[in-house]
GROMACS .gro file of C-alpha atoms in nm:
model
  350
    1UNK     CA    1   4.138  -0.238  -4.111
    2UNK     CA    2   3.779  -0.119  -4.042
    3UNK     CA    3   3.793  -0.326  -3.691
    4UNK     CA    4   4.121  -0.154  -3.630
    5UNK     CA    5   4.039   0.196  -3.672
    6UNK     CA    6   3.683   0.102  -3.467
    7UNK     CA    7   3.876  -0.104  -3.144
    8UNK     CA    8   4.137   0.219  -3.156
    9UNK     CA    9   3.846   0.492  -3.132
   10UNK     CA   10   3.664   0.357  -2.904
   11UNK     CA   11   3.974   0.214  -2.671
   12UNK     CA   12   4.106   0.585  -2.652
   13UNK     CA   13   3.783   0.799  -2.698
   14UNK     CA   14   3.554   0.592  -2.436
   15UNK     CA   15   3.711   0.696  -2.139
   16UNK     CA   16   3.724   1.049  -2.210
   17UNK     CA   17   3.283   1.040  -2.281
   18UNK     CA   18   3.186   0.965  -1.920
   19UNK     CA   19   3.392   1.324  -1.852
   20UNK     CA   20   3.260   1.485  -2.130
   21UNK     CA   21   2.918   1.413  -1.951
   22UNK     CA   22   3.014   1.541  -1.569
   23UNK     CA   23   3.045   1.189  -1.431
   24UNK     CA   24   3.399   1.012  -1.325
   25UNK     CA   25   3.421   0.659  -1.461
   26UNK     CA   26   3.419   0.399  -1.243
   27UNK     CA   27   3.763   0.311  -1.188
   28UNK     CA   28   3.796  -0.010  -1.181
   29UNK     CA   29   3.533  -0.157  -1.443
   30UNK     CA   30   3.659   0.112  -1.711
   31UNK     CA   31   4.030  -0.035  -1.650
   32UNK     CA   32   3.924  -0.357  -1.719
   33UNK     CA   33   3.725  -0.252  -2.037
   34UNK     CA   34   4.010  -0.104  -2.120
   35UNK     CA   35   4.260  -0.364  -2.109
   36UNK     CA   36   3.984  -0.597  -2.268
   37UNK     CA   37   3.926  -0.368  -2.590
   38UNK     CA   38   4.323  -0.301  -2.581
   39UNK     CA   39   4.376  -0.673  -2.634
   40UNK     CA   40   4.125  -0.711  -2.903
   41UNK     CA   41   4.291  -0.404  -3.065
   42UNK     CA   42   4.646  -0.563  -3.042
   43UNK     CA   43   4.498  -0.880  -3.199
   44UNK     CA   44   4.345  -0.754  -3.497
   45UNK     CA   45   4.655  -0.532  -3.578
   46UNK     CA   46   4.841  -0.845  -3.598
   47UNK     CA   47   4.573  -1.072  -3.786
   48UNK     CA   48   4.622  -0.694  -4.049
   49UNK     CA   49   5.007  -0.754  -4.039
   50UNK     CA   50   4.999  -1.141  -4.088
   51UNK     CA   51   4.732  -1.116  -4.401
   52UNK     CA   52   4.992  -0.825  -4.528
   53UNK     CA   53   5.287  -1.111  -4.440
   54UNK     CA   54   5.099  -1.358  -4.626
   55UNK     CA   55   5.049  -1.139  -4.946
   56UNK     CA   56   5.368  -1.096  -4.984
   57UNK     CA   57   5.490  -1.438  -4.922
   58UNK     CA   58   5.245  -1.525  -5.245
   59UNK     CA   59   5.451  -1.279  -5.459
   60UNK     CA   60   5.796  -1.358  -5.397
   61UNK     CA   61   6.049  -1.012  -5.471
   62UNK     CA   62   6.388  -0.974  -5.490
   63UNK     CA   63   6.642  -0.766  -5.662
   64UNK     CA   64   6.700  -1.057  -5.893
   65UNK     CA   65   6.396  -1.112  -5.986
   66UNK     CA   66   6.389  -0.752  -6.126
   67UNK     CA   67   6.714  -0.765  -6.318
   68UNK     CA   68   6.558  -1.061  -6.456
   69UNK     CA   69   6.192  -0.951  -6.560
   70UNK     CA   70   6.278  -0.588  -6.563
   71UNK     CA   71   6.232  -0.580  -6.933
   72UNK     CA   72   5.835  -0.664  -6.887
   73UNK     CA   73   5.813  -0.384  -6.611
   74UNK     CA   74   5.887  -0.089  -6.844
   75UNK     CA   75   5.681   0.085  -7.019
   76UNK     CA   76   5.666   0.340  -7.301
   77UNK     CA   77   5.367   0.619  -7.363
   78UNK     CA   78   5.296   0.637  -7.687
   79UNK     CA   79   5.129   0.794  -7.996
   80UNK     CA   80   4.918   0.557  -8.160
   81UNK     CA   81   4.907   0.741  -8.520
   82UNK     CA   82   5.310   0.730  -8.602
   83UNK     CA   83   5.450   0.492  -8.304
   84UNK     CA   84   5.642   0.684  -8.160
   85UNK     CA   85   5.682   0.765  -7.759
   86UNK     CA   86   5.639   1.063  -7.561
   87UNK     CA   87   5.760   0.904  -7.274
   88UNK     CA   88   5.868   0.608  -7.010
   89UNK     CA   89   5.702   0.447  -6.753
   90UNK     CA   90   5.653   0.154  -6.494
   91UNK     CA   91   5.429  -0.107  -6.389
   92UNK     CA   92   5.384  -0.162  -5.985
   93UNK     CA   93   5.188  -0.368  -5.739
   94UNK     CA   94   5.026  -0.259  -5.384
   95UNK     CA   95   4.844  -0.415  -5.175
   96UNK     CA   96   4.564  -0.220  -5.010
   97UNK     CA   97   4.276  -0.410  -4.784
   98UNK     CA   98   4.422  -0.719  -4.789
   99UNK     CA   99   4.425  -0.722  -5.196
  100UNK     CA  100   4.656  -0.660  -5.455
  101UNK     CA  101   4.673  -0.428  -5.702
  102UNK     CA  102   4.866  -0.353  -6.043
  103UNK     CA  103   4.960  -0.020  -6.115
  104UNK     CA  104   5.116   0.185  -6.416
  105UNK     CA  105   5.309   0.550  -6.328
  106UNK     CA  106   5.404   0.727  -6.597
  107UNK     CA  107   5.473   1.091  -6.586
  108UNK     CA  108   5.195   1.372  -6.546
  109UNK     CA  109   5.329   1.626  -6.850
  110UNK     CA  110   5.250   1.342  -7.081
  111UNK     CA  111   4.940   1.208  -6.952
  112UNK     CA  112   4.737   1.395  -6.759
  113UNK     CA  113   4.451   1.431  -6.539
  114UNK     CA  114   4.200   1.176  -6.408
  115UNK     CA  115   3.987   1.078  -6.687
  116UNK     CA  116   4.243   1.169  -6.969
  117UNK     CA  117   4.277   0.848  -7.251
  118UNK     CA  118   4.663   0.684  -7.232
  119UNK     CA  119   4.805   0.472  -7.487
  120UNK     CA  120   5.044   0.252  -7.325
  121UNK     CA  121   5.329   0.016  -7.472
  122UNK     CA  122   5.417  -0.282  -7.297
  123UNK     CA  123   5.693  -0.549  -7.378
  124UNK     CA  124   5.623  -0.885  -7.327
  125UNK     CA  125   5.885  -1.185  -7.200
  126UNK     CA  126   6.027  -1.255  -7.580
  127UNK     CA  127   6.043  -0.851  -7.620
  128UNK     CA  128   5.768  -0.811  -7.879
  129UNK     CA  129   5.539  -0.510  -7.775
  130UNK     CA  130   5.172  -0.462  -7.750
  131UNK     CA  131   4.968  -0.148  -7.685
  132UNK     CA  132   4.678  -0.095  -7.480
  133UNK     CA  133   4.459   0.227  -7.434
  134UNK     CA  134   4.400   0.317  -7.040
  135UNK     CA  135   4.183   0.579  -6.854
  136UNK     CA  136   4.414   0.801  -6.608
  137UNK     CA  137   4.272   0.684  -6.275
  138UNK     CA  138   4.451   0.978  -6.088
  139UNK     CA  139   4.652   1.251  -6.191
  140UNK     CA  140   4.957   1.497  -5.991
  141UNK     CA  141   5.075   1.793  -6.093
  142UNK     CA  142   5.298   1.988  -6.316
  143UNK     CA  143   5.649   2.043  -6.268
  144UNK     CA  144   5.992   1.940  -6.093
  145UNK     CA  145   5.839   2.030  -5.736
  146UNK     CA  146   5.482   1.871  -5.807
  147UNK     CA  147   5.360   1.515  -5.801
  148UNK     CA  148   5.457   1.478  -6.175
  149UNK     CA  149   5.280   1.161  -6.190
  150UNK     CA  150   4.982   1.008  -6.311
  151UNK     CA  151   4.869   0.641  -6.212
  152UNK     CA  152   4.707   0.398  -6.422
  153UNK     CA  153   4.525   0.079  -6.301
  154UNK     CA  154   4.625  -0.212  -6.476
  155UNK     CA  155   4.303  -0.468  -6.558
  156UNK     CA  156   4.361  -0.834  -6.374
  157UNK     CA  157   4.396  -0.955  -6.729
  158UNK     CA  158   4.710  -0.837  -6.833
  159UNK     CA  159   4.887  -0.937  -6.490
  160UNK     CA  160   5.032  -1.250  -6.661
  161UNK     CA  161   5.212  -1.026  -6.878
  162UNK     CA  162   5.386  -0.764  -6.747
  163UNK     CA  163   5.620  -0.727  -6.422
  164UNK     CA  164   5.539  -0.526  -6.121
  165UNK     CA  165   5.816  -0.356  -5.932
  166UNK     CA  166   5.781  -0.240  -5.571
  167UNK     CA  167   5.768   0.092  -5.429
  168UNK     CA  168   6.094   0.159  -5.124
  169UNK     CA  169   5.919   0.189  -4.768
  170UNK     CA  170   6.251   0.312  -4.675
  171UNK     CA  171   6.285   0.551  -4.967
  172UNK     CA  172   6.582   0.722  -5.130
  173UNK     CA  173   6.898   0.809  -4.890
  174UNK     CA  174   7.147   1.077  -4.999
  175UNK     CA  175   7.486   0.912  -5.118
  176UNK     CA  176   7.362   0.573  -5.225
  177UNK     CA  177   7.343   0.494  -5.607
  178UNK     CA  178   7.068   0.367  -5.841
  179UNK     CA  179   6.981   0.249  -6.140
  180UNK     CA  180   6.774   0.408  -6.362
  181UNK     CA  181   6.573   0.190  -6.627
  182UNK     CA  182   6.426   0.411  -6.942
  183UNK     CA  183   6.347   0.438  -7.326
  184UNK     CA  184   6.498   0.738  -7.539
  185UNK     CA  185   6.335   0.894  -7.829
  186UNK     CA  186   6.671   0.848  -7.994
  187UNK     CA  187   6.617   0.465  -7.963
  188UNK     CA  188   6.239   0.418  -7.999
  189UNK     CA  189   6.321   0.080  -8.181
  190UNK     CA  190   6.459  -0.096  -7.883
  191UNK     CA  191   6.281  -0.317  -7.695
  192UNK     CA  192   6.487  -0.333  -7.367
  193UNK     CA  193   6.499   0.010  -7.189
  194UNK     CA  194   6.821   0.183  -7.125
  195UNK     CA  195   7.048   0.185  -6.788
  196UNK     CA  196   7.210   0.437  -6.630
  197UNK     CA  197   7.333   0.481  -6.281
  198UNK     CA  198   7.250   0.802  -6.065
  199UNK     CA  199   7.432   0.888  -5.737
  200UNK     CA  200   7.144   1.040  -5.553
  201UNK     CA  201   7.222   1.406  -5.386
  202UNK     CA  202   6.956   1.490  -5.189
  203UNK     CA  203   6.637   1.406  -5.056
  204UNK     CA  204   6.381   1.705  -4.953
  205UNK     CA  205   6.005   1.666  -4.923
  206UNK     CA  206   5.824   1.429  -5.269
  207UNK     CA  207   6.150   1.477  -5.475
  208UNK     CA  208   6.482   1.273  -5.525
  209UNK     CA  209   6.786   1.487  -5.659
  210UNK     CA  210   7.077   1.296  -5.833
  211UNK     CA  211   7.428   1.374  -6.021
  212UNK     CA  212   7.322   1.356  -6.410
  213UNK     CA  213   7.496   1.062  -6.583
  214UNK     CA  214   7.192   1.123  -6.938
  215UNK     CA  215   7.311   1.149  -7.250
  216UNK     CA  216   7.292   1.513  -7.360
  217UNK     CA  217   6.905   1.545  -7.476
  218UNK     CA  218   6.782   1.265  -7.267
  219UNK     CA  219   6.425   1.310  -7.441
  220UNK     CA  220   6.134   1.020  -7.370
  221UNK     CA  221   6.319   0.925  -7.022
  222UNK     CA  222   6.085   1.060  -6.818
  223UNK     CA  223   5.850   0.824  -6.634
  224UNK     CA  224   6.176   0.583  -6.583
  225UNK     CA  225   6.177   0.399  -6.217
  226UNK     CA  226   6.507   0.488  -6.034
  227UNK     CA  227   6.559   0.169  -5.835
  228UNK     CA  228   6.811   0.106  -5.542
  229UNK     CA  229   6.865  -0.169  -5.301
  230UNK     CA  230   6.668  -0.480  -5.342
  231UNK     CA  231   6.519  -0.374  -5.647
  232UNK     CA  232   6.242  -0.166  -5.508
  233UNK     CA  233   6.131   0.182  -5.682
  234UNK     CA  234   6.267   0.520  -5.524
  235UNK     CA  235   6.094   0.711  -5.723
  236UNK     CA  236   6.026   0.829  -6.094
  237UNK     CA  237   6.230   1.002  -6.326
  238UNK     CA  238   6.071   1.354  -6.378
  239UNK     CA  239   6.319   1.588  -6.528
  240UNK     CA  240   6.697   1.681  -6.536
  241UNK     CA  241   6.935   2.030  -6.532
  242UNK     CA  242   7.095   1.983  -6.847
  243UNK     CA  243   7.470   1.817  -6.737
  244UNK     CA  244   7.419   1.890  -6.364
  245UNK     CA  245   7.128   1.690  -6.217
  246UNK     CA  246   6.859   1.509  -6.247
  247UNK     CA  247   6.473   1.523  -6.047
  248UNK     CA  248   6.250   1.214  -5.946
  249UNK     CA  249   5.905   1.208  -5.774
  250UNK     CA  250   6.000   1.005  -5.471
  251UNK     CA  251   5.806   0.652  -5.367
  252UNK     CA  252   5.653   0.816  -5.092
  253UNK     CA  253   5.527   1.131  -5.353
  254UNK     CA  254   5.344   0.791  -5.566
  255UNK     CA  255   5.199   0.636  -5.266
  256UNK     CA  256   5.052   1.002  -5.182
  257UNK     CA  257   4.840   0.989  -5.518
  258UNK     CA  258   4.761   0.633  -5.404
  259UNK     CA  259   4.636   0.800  -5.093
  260UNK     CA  260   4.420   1.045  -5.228
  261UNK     CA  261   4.252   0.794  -5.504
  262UNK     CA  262   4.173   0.577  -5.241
  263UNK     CA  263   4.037   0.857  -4.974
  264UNK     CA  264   3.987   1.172  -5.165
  265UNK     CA  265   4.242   1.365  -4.958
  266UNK     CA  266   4.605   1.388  -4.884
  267UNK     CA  267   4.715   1.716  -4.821
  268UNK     CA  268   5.024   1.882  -4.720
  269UNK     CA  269   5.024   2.197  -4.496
  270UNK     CA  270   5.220   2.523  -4.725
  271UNK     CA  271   5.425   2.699  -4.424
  272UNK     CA  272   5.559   3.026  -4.352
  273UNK     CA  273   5.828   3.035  -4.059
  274UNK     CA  274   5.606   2.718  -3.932
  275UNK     CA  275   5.271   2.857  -3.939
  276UNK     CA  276   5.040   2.719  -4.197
  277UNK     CA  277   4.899   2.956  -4.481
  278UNK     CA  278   4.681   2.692  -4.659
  279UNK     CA  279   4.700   2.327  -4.743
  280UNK     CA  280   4.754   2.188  -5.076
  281UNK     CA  281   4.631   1.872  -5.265
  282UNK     CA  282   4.842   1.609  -5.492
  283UNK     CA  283   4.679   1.706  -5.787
  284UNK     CA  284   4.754   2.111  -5.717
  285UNK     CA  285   5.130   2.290  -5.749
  286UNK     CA  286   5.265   2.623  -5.681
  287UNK     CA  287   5.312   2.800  -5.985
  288UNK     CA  288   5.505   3.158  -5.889
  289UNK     CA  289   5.541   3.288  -5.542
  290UNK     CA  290   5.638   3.639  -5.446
  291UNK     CA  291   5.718   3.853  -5.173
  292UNK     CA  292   5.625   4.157  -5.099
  293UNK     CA  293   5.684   4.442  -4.819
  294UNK     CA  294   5.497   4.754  -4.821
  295UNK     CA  295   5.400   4.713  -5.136
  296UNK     CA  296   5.670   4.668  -5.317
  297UNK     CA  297   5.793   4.359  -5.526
  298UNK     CA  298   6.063   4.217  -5.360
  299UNK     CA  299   6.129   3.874  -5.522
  300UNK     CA  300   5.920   3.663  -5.760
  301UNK     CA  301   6.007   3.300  -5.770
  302UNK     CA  302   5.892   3.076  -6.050
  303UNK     CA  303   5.886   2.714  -5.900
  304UNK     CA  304   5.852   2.556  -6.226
  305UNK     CA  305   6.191   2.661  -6.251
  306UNK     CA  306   6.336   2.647  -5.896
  307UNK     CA  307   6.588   2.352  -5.874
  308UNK     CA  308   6.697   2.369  -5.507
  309UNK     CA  309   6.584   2.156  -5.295
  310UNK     CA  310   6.228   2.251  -5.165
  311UNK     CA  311   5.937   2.129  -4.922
  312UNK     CA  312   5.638   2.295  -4.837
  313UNK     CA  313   5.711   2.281  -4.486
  314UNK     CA  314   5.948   2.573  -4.542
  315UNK     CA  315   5.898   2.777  -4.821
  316UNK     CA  316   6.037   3.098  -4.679
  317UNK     CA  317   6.348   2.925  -4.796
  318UNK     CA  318   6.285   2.976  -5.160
  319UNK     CA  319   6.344   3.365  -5.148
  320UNK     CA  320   6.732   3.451  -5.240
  321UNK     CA  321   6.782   3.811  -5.211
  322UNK     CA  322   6.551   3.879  -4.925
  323UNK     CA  323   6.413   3.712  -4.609
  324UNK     CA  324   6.057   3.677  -4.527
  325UNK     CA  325   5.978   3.930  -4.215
  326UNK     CA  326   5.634   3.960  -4.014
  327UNK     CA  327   5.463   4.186  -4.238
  328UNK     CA  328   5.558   4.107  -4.510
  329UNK     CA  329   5.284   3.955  -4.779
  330UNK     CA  330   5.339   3.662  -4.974
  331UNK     CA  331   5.172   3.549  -5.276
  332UNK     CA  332   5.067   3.218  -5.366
  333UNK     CA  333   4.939   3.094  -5.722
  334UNK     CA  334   4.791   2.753  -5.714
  335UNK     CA  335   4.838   2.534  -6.005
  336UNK     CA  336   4.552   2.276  -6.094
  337UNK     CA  337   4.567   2.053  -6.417
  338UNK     CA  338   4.852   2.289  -6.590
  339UNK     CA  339   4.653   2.665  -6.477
  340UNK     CA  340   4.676   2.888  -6.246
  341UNK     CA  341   4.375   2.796  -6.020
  342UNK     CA  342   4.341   3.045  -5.767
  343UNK     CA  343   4.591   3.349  -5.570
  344UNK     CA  344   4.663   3.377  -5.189
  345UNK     CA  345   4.749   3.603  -5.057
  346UNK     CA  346   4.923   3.560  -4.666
  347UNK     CA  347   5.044   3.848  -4.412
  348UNK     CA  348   5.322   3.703  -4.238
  349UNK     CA  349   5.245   3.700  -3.862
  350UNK     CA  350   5.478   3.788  -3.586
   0.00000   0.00000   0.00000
């Protein structure tokens, strides 16, 4: 990938040096550099895409294959003093640099930040468990509108006995249905996880909104992989409206923690009426925003709590009894590891 990102810099950026220095390029010998370097380029993106091919090809994955191992790919966070679980969670592969990589994701509220000690249940192919103790190798945030998940790298020793899922490239589409694989606190003896299907609703910025089809007090199902066609991961089970619906972090929200583990960034741009205020990181949240006009308090809304859908990309859309107008002041506080970190504060711009 290093080759590809070099060949693509310099194919693009070479030409545009000899202007940068007062001098045109000669025509003719820069074309054919060009087209030289362009060729080169094309033929290292597709030595990347065949090594990516071949991975694959190595570890075979299908939707049967997950009905069948499933059991082995879900896993429980637990307390190691009484047993009991605080929580689901999955086991996942990626493959990054040409190389492969096993994964847990289990949900942020239960687990924490990088560096915070994890005590993980897995169940092995005859359904007997066994419990390991992790590091969290990154962590998200808190709350339904946050990267509620925390990510776990599994040790090459333990491959042999768990099951990895896949993460959707595609991700979730509105109106198709999943199935949701998850232990219950009300069944902590069972050593195959629960199924239930969810008719997904929408699908706005890192979260997945579906019908609720839970039990009534649905507690320890967070952390549970909602999985759709071919048997790859739409995203994790985070939450649920009591008998109305239910919140996942999408596939896309995991693979942006993956991002910024690997590269130590991945942020989003916060918007008002499409200008950018500030950008935020996977780890950070927005805790309460407010709105404010000469003043005055207009509307306060607490997005631990806020249940429509939401992206970043808009958040003037949040407010309900008043709409955002160029002067007005909005007020951002910035949630990092469960506390308010710090408070902007934006004048909306004509």
């Amino acid at each position: 990938m290093k080759q590809v990102f070099f060949l693509l810099i310099f194919t693009f950026c070479m030409p545009l040096g000899g202007w940068a220095q007062g001098a045109k390029p000669a025509g003719a010998l820069v074309k054919k550099l060009q087209t030289v370097l362009e060729k080169r380029l094309r033929k290292a993106v597709m030595a990347s895409r065949k090594e990516y091919r071949s991975l694959l090809l190595r570890h075979p994955y299908d939707a049967q294959r997950v009905q069948t191992y499933i059991r082995q790919a879900i896993v429980q966070v637990v307390n190691v003093a009484d047993g009991s679980f605080h929580s689901s969670g999955f086991v996942f592969e990626e493959f990054f640099k040409g190389k492969r990589s096993l994964w847990v994701a289990v949900p942020y509220h239960t687990s924490g930040s990088a560096g915070e000690k994890v005590y993980v249940r897995f169940f092995d192919e005859q359904g007997h468990p066994f419990v390991k103790d992790f590091t969290v190798e990154q962590g998200g945030g808190w709350g339904i509108n946050s990267l509620d998940v925390s990510l776990i790298k599994l040790p090459e020793e333990l491959w042999g006995k768990v099951f990895a899922l896949r993460l959707s490239d595609l991700g979730a589409k509105t109106g198709e249905t999943a199935q949701v694989y998850g232990f219950m606190c009300a069944f902590k003896e069972r050593c195959s996880p629960d199924i239930y299907a969810r008719k997904i609703t929408d699908v706005t910025g890192f979260r997945v909104t579906g019908d609720y089809q839970l039990p009534p007090a649905p507690s320890g199902f967070c952390g549970a992989p909602v999985i759709g066609r071919g048997g790859y991961v739409l995203g994790m089970h985070c939450g649920s409206e009591k008998g109305k619906q239910t919140f996942a972090v999408s596939a896309n929200g995991i693979k942006e923690l993956l991002r910024y583990f690997y590269f130590g960034r991945a942020s989003q741009p916060v918007k008002i009426l499409g200008k950018t205020v500030f950008e935020i990181e996977p780890f950070q949240s927005l805790g309460g925003v407010s709105l404010k006009r000469a003043g005055r308090l207009l509307e306060r809304v607490d997005m631990d709590h806020f249940k429509a859908p939401f992206t970043y990309a808009r958040v003037e859309k949040i407010f309900v009894t008043s709409h955002v107008q160029p002067g007005d002041v909005v007020v951002f506080e910035v949630v990092s590891h469960g506390r308010v970190d710090k408070v902007i504060e934006y004048q909306v711009r004509k």
